[in-house]
Coordinates of C-alpha atoms in Angstrom, one line a residue:
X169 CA 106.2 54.6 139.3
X170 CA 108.8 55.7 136.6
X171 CA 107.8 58.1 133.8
X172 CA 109.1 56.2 130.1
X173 CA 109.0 58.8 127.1
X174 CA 109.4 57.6 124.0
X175 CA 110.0 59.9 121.0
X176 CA 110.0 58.3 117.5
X177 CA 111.1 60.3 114.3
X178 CA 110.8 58.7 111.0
X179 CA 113.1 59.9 107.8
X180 CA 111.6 59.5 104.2
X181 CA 113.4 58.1 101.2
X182 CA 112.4 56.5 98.2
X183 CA 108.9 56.3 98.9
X184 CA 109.3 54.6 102.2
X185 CA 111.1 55.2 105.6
X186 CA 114.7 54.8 105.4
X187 CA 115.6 54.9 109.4
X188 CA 114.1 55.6 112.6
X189 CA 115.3 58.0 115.4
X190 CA 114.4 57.0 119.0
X191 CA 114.5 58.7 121.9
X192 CA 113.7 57.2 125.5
X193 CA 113.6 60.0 128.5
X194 CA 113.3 58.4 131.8
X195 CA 113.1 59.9 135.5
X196 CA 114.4 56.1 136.6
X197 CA 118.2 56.3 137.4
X198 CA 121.1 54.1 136.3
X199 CA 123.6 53.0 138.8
X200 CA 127.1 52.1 138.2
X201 CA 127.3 48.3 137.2
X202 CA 123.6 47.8 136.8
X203 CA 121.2 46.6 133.8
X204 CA 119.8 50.2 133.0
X205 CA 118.0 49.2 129.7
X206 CA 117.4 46.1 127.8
X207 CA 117.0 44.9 124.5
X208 CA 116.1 41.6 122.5
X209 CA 119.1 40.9 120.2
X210 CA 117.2 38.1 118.6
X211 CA 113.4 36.9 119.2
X212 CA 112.8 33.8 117.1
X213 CA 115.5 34.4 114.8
X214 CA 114.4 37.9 114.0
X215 CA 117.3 39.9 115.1
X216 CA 116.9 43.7 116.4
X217 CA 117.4 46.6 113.4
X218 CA 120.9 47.6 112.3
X219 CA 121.9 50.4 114.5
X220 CA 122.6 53.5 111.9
X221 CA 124.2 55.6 115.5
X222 CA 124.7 53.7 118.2
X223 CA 122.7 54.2 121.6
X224 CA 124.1 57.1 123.5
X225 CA 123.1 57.4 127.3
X226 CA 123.1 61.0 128.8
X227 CA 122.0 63.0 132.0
X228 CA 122.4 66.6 133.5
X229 CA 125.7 66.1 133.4
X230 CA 126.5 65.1 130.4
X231 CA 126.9 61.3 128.6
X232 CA 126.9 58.4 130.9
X233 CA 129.5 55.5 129.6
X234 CA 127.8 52.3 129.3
X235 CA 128.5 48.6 127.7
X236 CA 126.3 45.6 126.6
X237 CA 126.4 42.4 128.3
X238 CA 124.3 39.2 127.3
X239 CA 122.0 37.9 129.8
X240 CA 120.4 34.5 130.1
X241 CA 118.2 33.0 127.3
X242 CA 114.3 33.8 127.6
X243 CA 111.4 30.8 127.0
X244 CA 114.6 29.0 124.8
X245 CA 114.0 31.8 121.6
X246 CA 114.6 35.6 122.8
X247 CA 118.1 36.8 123.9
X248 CA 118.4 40.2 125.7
X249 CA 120.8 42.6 125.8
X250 CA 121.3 45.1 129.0
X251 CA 123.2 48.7 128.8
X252 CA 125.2 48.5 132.1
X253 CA 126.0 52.0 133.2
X254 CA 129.3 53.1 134.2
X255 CA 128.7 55.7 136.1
X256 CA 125.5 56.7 138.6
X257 CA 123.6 59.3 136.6
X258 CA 122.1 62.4 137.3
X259 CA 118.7 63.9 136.9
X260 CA 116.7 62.3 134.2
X261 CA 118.0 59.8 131.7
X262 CA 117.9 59.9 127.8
X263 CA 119.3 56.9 125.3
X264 CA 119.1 58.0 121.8
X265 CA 119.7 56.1 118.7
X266 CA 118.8 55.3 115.0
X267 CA 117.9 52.4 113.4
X268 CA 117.5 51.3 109.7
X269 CA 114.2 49.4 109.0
X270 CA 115.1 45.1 108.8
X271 CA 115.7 44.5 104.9
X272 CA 114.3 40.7 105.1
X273 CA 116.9 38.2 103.4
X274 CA 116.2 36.4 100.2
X275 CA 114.3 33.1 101.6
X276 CA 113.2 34.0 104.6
X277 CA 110.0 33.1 105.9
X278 CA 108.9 35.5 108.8
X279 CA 106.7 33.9 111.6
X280 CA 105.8 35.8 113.7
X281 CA 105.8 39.1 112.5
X282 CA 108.0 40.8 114.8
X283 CA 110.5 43.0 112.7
X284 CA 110.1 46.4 111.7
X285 CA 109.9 46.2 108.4
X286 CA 109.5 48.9 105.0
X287 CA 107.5 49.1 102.3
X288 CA 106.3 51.3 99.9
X289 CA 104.0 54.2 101.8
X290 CA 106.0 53.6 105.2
X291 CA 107.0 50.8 107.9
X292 CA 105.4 48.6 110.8
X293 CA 106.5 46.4 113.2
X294 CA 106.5 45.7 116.7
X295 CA 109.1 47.3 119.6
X296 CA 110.7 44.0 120.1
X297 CA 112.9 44.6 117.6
X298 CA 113.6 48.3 117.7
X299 CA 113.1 49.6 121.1
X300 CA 115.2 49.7 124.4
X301 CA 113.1 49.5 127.9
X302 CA 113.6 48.9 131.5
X303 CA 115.3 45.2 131.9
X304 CA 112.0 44.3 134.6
X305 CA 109.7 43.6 132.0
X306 CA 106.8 42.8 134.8
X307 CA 107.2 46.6 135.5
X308 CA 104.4 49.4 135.1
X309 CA 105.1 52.9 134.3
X310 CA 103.9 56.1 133.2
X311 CA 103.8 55.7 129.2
X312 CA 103.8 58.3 126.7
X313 CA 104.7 58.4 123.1
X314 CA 105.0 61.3 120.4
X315 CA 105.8 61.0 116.7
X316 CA 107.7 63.5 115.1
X317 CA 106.8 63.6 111.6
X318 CA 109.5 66.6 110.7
X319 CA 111.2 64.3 108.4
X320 CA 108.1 62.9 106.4
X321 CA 106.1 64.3 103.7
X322 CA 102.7 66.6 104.2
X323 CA 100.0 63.8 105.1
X324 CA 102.3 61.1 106.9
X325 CA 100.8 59.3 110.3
X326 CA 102.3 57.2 113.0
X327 CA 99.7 55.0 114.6
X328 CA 100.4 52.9 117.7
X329 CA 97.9 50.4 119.1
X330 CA 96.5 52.5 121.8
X331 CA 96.5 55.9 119.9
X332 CA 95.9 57.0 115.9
X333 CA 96.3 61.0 116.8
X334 CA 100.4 60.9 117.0
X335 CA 100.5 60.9 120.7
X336 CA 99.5 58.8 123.8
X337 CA 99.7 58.7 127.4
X338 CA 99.1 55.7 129.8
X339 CA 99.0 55.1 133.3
X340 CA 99.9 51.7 135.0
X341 CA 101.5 50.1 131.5
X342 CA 103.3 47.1 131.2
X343 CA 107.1 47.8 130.0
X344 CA 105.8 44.0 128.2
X345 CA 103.6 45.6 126.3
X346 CA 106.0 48.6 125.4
X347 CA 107.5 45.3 123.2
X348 CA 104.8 43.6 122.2
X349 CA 102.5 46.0 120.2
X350 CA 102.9 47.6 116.7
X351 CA 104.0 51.0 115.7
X352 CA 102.9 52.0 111.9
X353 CA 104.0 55.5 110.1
X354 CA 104.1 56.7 106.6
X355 CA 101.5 57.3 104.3
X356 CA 98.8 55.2 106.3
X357 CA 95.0 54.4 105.1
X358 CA 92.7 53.3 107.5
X359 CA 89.2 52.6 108.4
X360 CA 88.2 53.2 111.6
X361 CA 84.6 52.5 113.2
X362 CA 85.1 52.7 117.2
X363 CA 86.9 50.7 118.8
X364 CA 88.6 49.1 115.6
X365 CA 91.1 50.5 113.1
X366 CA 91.9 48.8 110.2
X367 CA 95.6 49.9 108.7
X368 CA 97.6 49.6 105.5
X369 CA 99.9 51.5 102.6
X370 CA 99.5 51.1 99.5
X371 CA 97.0 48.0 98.1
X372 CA 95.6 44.7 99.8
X373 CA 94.4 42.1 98.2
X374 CA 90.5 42.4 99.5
X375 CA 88.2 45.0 99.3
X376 CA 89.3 47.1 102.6
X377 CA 85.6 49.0 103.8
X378 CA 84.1 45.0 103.5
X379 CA 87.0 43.5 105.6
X380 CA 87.0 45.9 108.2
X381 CA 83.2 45.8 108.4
X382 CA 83.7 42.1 108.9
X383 CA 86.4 43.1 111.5
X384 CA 84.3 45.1 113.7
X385 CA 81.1 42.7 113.6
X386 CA 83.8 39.8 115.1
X387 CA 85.2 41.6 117.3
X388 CA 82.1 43.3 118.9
X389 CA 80.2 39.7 119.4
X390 CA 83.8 38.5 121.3
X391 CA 84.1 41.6 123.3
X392 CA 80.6 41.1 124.6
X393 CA 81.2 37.2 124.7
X394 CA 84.2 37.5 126.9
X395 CA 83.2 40.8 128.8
X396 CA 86.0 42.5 127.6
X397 CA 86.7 45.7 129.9
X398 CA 86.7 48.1 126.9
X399 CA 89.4 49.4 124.7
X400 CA 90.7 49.5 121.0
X401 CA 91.3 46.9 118.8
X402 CA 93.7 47.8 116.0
X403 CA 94.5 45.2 112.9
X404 CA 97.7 46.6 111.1
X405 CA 98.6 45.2 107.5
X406 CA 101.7 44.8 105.7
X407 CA 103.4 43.7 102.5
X408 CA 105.8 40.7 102.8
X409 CA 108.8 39.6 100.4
X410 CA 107.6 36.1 100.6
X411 CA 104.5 33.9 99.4
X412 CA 101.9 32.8 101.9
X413 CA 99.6 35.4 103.9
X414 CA 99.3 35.2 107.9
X415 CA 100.1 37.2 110.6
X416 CA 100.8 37.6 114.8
X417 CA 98.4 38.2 117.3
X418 CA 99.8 41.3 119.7
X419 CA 98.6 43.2 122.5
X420 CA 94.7 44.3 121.6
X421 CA 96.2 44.3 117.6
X422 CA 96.8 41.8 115.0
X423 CA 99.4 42.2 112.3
X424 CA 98.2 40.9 109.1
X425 CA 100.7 39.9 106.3
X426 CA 100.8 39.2 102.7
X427 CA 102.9 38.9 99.7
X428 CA 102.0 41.0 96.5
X429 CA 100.4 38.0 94.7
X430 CA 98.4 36.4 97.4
X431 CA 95.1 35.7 96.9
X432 CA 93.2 36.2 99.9
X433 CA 89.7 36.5 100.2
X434 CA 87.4 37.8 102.4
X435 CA 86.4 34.7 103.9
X436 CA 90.3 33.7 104.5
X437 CA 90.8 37.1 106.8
X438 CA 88.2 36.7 108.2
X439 CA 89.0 33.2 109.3
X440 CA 92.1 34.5 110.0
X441 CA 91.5 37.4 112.3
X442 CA 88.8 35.6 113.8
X443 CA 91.5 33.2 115.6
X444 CA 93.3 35.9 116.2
X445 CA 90.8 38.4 117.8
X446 CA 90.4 35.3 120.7
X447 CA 93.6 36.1 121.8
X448 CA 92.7 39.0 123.7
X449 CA 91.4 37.4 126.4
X450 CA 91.6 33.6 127.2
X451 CA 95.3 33.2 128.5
X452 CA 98.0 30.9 130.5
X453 CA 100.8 30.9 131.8
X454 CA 103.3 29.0 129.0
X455 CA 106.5 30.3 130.0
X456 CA 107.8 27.1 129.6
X457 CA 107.3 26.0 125.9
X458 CA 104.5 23.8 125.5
X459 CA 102.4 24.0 129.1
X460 CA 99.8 26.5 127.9
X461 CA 99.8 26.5 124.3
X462 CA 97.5 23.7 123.7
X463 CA 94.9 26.0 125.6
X464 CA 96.1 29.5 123.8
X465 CA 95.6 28.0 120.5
X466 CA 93.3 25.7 121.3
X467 CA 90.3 28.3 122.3
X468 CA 91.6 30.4 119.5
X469 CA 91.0 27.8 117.3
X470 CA 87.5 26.8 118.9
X471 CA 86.2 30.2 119.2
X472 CA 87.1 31.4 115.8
X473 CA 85.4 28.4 114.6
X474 CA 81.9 28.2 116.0
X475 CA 81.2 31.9 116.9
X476 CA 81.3 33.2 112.8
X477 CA 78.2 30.1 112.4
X478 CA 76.7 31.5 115.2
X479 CA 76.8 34.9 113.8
X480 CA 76.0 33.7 110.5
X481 CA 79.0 34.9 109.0
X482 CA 79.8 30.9 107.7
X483 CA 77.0 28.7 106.4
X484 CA 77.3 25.3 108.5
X485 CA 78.8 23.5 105.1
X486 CA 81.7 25.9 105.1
X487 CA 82.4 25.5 109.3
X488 CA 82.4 21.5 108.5
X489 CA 85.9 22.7 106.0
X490 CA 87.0 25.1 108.5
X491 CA 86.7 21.6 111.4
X492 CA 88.5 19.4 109.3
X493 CA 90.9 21.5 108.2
X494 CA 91.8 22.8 111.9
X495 CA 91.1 19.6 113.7
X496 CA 91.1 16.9 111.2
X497 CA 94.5 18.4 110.5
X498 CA 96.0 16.5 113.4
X499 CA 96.4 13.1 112.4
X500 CA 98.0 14.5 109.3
X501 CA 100.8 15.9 111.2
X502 CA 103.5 13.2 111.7
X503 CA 104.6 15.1 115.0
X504 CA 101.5 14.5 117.0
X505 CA 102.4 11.7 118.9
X506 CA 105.1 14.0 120.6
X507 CA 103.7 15.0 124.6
X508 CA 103.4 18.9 124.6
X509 CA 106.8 19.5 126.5
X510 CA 108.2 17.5 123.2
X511 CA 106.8 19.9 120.6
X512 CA 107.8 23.0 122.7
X513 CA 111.4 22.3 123.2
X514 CA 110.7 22.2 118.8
X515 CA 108.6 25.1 118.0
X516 CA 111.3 26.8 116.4
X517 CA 113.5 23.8 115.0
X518 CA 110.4 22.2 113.8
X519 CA 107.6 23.9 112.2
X520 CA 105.4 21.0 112.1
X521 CA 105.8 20.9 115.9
X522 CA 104.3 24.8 115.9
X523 CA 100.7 23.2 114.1
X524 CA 100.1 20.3 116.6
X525 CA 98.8 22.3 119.7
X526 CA 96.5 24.1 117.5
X527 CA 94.9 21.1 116.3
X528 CA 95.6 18.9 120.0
X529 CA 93.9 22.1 121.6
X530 CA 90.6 22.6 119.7
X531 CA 89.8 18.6 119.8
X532 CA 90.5 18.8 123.3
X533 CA 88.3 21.5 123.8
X534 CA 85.3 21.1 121.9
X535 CA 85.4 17.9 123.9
X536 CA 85.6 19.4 127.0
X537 CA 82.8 21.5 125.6
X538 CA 80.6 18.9 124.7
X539 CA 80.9 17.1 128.2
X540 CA 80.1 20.3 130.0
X541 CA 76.9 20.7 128.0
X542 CA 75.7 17.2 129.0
X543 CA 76.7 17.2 132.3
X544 CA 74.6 20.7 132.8
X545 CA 71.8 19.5 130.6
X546 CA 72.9 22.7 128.4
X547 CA 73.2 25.6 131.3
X548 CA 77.2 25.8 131.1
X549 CA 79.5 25.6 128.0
X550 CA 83.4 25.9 127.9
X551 CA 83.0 29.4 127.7
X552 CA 82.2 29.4 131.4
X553 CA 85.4 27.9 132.1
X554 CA 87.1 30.6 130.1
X555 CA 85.8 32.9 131.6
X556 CA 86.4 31.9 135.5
X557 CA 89.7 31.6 134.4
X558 CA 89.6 35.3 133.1
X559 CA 89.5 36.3 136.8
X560 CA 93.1 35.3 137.0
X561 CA 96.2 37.1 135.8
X562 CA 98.2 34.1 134.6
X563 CA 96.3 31.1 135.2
X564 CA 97.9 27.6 135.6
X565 CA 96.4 24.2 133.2
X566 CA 95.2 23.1 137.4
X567 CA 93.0 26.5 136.9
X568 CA 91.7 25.1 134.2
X569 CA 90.8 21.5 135.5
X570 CA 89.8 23.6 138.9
X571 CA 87.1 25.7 137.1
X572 CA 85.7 22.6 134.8
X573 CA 85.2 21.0 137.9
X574 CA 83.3 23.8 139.2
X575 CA 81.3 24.6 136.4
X576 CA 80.0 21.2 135.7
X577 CA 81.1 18.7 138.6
X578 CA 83.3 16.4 135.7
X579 CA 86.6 16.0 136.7
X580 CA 88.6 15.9 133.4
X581 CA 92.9 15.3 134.7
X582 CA 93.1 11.8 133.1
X583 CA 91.5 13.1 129.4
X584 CA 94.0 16.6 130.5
X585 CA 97.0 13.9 131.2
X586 CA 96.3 11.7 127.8
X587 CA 95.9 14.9 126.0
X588 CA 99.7 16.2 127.3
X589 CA 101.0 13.0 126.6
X590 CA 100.4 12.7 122.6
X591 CA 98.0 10.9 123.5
X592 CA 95.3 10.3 120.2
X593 CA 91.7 11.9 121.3
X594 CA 88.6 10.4 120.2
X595 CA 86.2 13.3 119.2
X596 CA 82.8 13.6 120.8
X597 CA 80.2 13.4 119.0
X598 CA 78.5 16.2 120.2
X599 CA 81.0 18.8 119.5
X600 CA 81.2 21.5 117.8
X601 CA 77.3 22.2 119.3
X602 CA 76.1 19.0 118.3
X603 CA 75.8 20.2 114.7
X604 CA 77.9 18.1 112.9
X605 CA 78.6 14.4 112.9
X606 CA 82.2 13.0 113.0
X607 CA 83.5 9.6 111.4
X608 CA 86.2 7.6 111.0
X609 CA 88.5 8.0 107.5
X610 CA 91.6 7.8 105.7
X611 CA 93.4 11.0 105.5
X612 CA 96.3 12.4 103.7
X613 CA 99.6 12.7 106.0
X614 CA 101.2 16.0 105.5
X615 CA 104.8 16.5 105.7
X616 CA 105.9 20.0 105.5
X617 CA 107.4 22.8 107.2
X618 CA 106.0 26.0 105.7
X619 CA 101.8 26.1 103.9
X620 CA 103.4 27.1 100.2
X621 CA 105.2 23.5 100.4
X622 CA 101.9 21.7 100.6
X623 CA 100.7 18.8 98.4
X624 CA 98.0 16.2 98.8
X625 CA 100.2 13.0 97.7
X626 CA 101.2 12.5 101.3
X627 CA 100.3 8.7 102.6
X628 CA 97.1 7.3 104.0
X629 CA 96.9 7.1 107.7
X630 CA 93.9 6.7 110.3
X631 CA 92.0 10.1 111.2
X632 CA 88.8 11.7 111.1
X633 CA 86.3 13.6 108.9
X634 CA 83.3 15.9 110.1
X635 CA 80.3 16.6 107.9
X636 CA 77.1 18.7 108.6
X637 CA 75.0 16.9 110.7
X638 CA 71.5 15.9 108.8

């Protein structure tokens, strides 16, 4: 297994950090005319930082020429970028360069949260848009990071997902996951009650010892719902130049954002994070646009619905909002009539095409649910489908009709079929634990691509409405 060493050196100015130096040592060596590193040029129209010095590739024996070459298009939205060496090297391998933090363009509407981006008190963002790794990205090595905080003023702290003390080692990590967490330095405040750090500069817009309380109490139940196998759980926050809070779920981390004069309560974040959180554990494989993502978002959705009333963190009057606004939601979205591989050859032309598997999946689900629970006069749930498919690595959607068949004897591929198809659901009316009641209603068709641009003055069509159940 190769060693990856990454070194990251932050530079203050103006009450924020003004570039980033990186440094990647390596014991894995680059032979002439091969991809020795790679890195994303552009992930969902986020490109990677400006380069302030370009990447410079040495070994023993000096520097080791190299050149860029595109490579194929990734699940249709990220585009890498391999250094090809020109020479075999020598000895272990450094690539060094600096990068100035993304300056986000007037307009722009940032989803997901990928790019590393300032504010005052520091920056944060994930390595997808800053970082060079090994072009395998299925690969494990030997991980270990440092922050030099030379260039930053007295009190200044990088945070990673995995580590809060300015250094971390793993064994057996994904060079994936290298990408897909978030790195966070400047002047950081936190709360931190083990395992969950909360993170942010400057202000938020909530009271921050009452949102991370609500934080930890969330993600404790789930970890002990899902039998998570231990390990930290890190929500980072962030100022954005644009109106409208949200925020990307990452490995074991959440990255929260919001603009300056958002209003966001409590309740919001915690609905919010409470999706989120979900995504730690039920999975599948959607490397093609649209195969899993009805199930991703789907039990995200669910989950982050029903398990705050269990916990009595939402009165049962509040969870009927929170069902009609997730899953009543569908029939207002002109695009869900599209089949799943529709909507994800979309997801990034289309933004209502991003909101239908979230509302397709949770209907689907709490169905499934429902059916379960009668079938097994009450003994299984969908939860114990989740969690047979949590033996898996990557499971497939046949997993998932597989273990439903196994849990409760139903055998569910025509509903599974209708539901890829754009197919309309009728909602059982036992979902949601059988404490609400669901009718038919006339609801308000909304027609826009990003939440500010929302109005109620869309036309009537046919949905659905859930109230408490009396």
């Amino acid at each position: 297994m190769y060693s990856y060493s990454l070194k990251l050196q932050p530079e203050w100015k103006d009450d924020s950090v003004s570039s980033l130096h990186i440094e990647i040592t390596t014991d894995k060596p680059c032979r002439k005319g091969e991809d020795a590193f790679l890195r994303i040029r552009n992930i969902v129209n986020i490109p990677f930082c400006p380069f302030q010095k370009d990447p410079v590739l040495t070994d023993e024996k000096g520097v080791v020429s190299c050149h860029e070459e595109d490579r194929p298009v990734m699940q249709s939205f990220i585009y890498p970028v391999v250094l090809v060496a020109d020479r075999d090297s020598q000895g272990p391998v450094t690539l060094s360069y600096t990068v100035s933090p993304r300056i986000q363009p007037e307009g722009f509407r940032s989803s997901p949260y990928f790019d590393l981006v300032p504010e005052k008190g520091g920056v944060n963002g994930t390595g997808n848009t800053f970082l060079y790794v090994f072009p395998d990205l299925d690969r494990t090595v030997t991980f270990d990071l440092c922050w030099d905080l030379s260039l930053m003023p007295a009190g200044a702290k990088g945070i990673w997902n995995f580590s809060s003390s300015g250094t971390a080692h793993k064994e057996d990590f994904l060079m994936s996951n290298v990408l897909e967490t978030v790195y966070m330095c400047g002047m950081v405040k936190a709360v931190e009650s083990s395992p969950v750090g909360f993170y942010w500069f400057d202000t938020l817009p909530f009271d921050a010892e009452e949102g991370a309380g609500r934080i930890v109490k969330l993600f404790k139940a789930m970890a002990e719902m899902f039998r998570d196998k231990g390990g930290d759980y890190r929500v980072f926050a962030r100022h954005n130049q644009f109106p409208g809070y949200g925020g990307t779920a990452l490995t074991r981390s959440y990255l929260f954002g919001y603009e300056k004069n958002d209003t966001v309560s409590l309740d919001d974040l915690q609905d919010l994070l409470a999706h989120e959180m979900v995504h730690n554990w039920p999975t599948m494989d959607d490397s093609e646009a649209g195969r899993g993502t009805w199930y991703l978002e789907g039990s995200a959705e669910y989950y982050s619905t029903i398990v705050p009333f269990e916990l009595g963190m939402r009165s049962a009057e509040k969870t009927a909002e929170v069902i009609n606004r997730k899953a009543g939601c569908y029939w207002q979205n002109p695009m869900h009539t599209l089949s799943n591989a529709e909507l994800g050859r979309l997801y990034w032309k289309d933004l209502r095409c991003q909101r239908v598997p979230y509302a397709r999946g949770i209907l689907f689900l709490s169905n499934i649910d429902a059916q379960i629970r009668r079938a097994t006069e009450g003994n299984k749930t969908l939860l114990d489908v989740e969690l047979k498919l949590l033996e898996k690595r990557m499971p497939e959607p046949s997993d998932f009709l597989e273990a439903v068949k196994f849990v409760s004897g139903l055998d569910v591929t025509d509903q599974y079929e209708h539901m890829c198809a754009g197919q309309d659901p009728v909602p059982d009316p036992d979902a949601f634990l059988g404490k609400f009641t669901v009718r038919k209603a006339k609801v308000r068709q909304q027609n826009f691509q990003n939440a500010v641009e929302k109005k109620d003055d869309g036309p009537l069509v046919d949905g659905y409405v859930w109230e408490v159940r009396k």
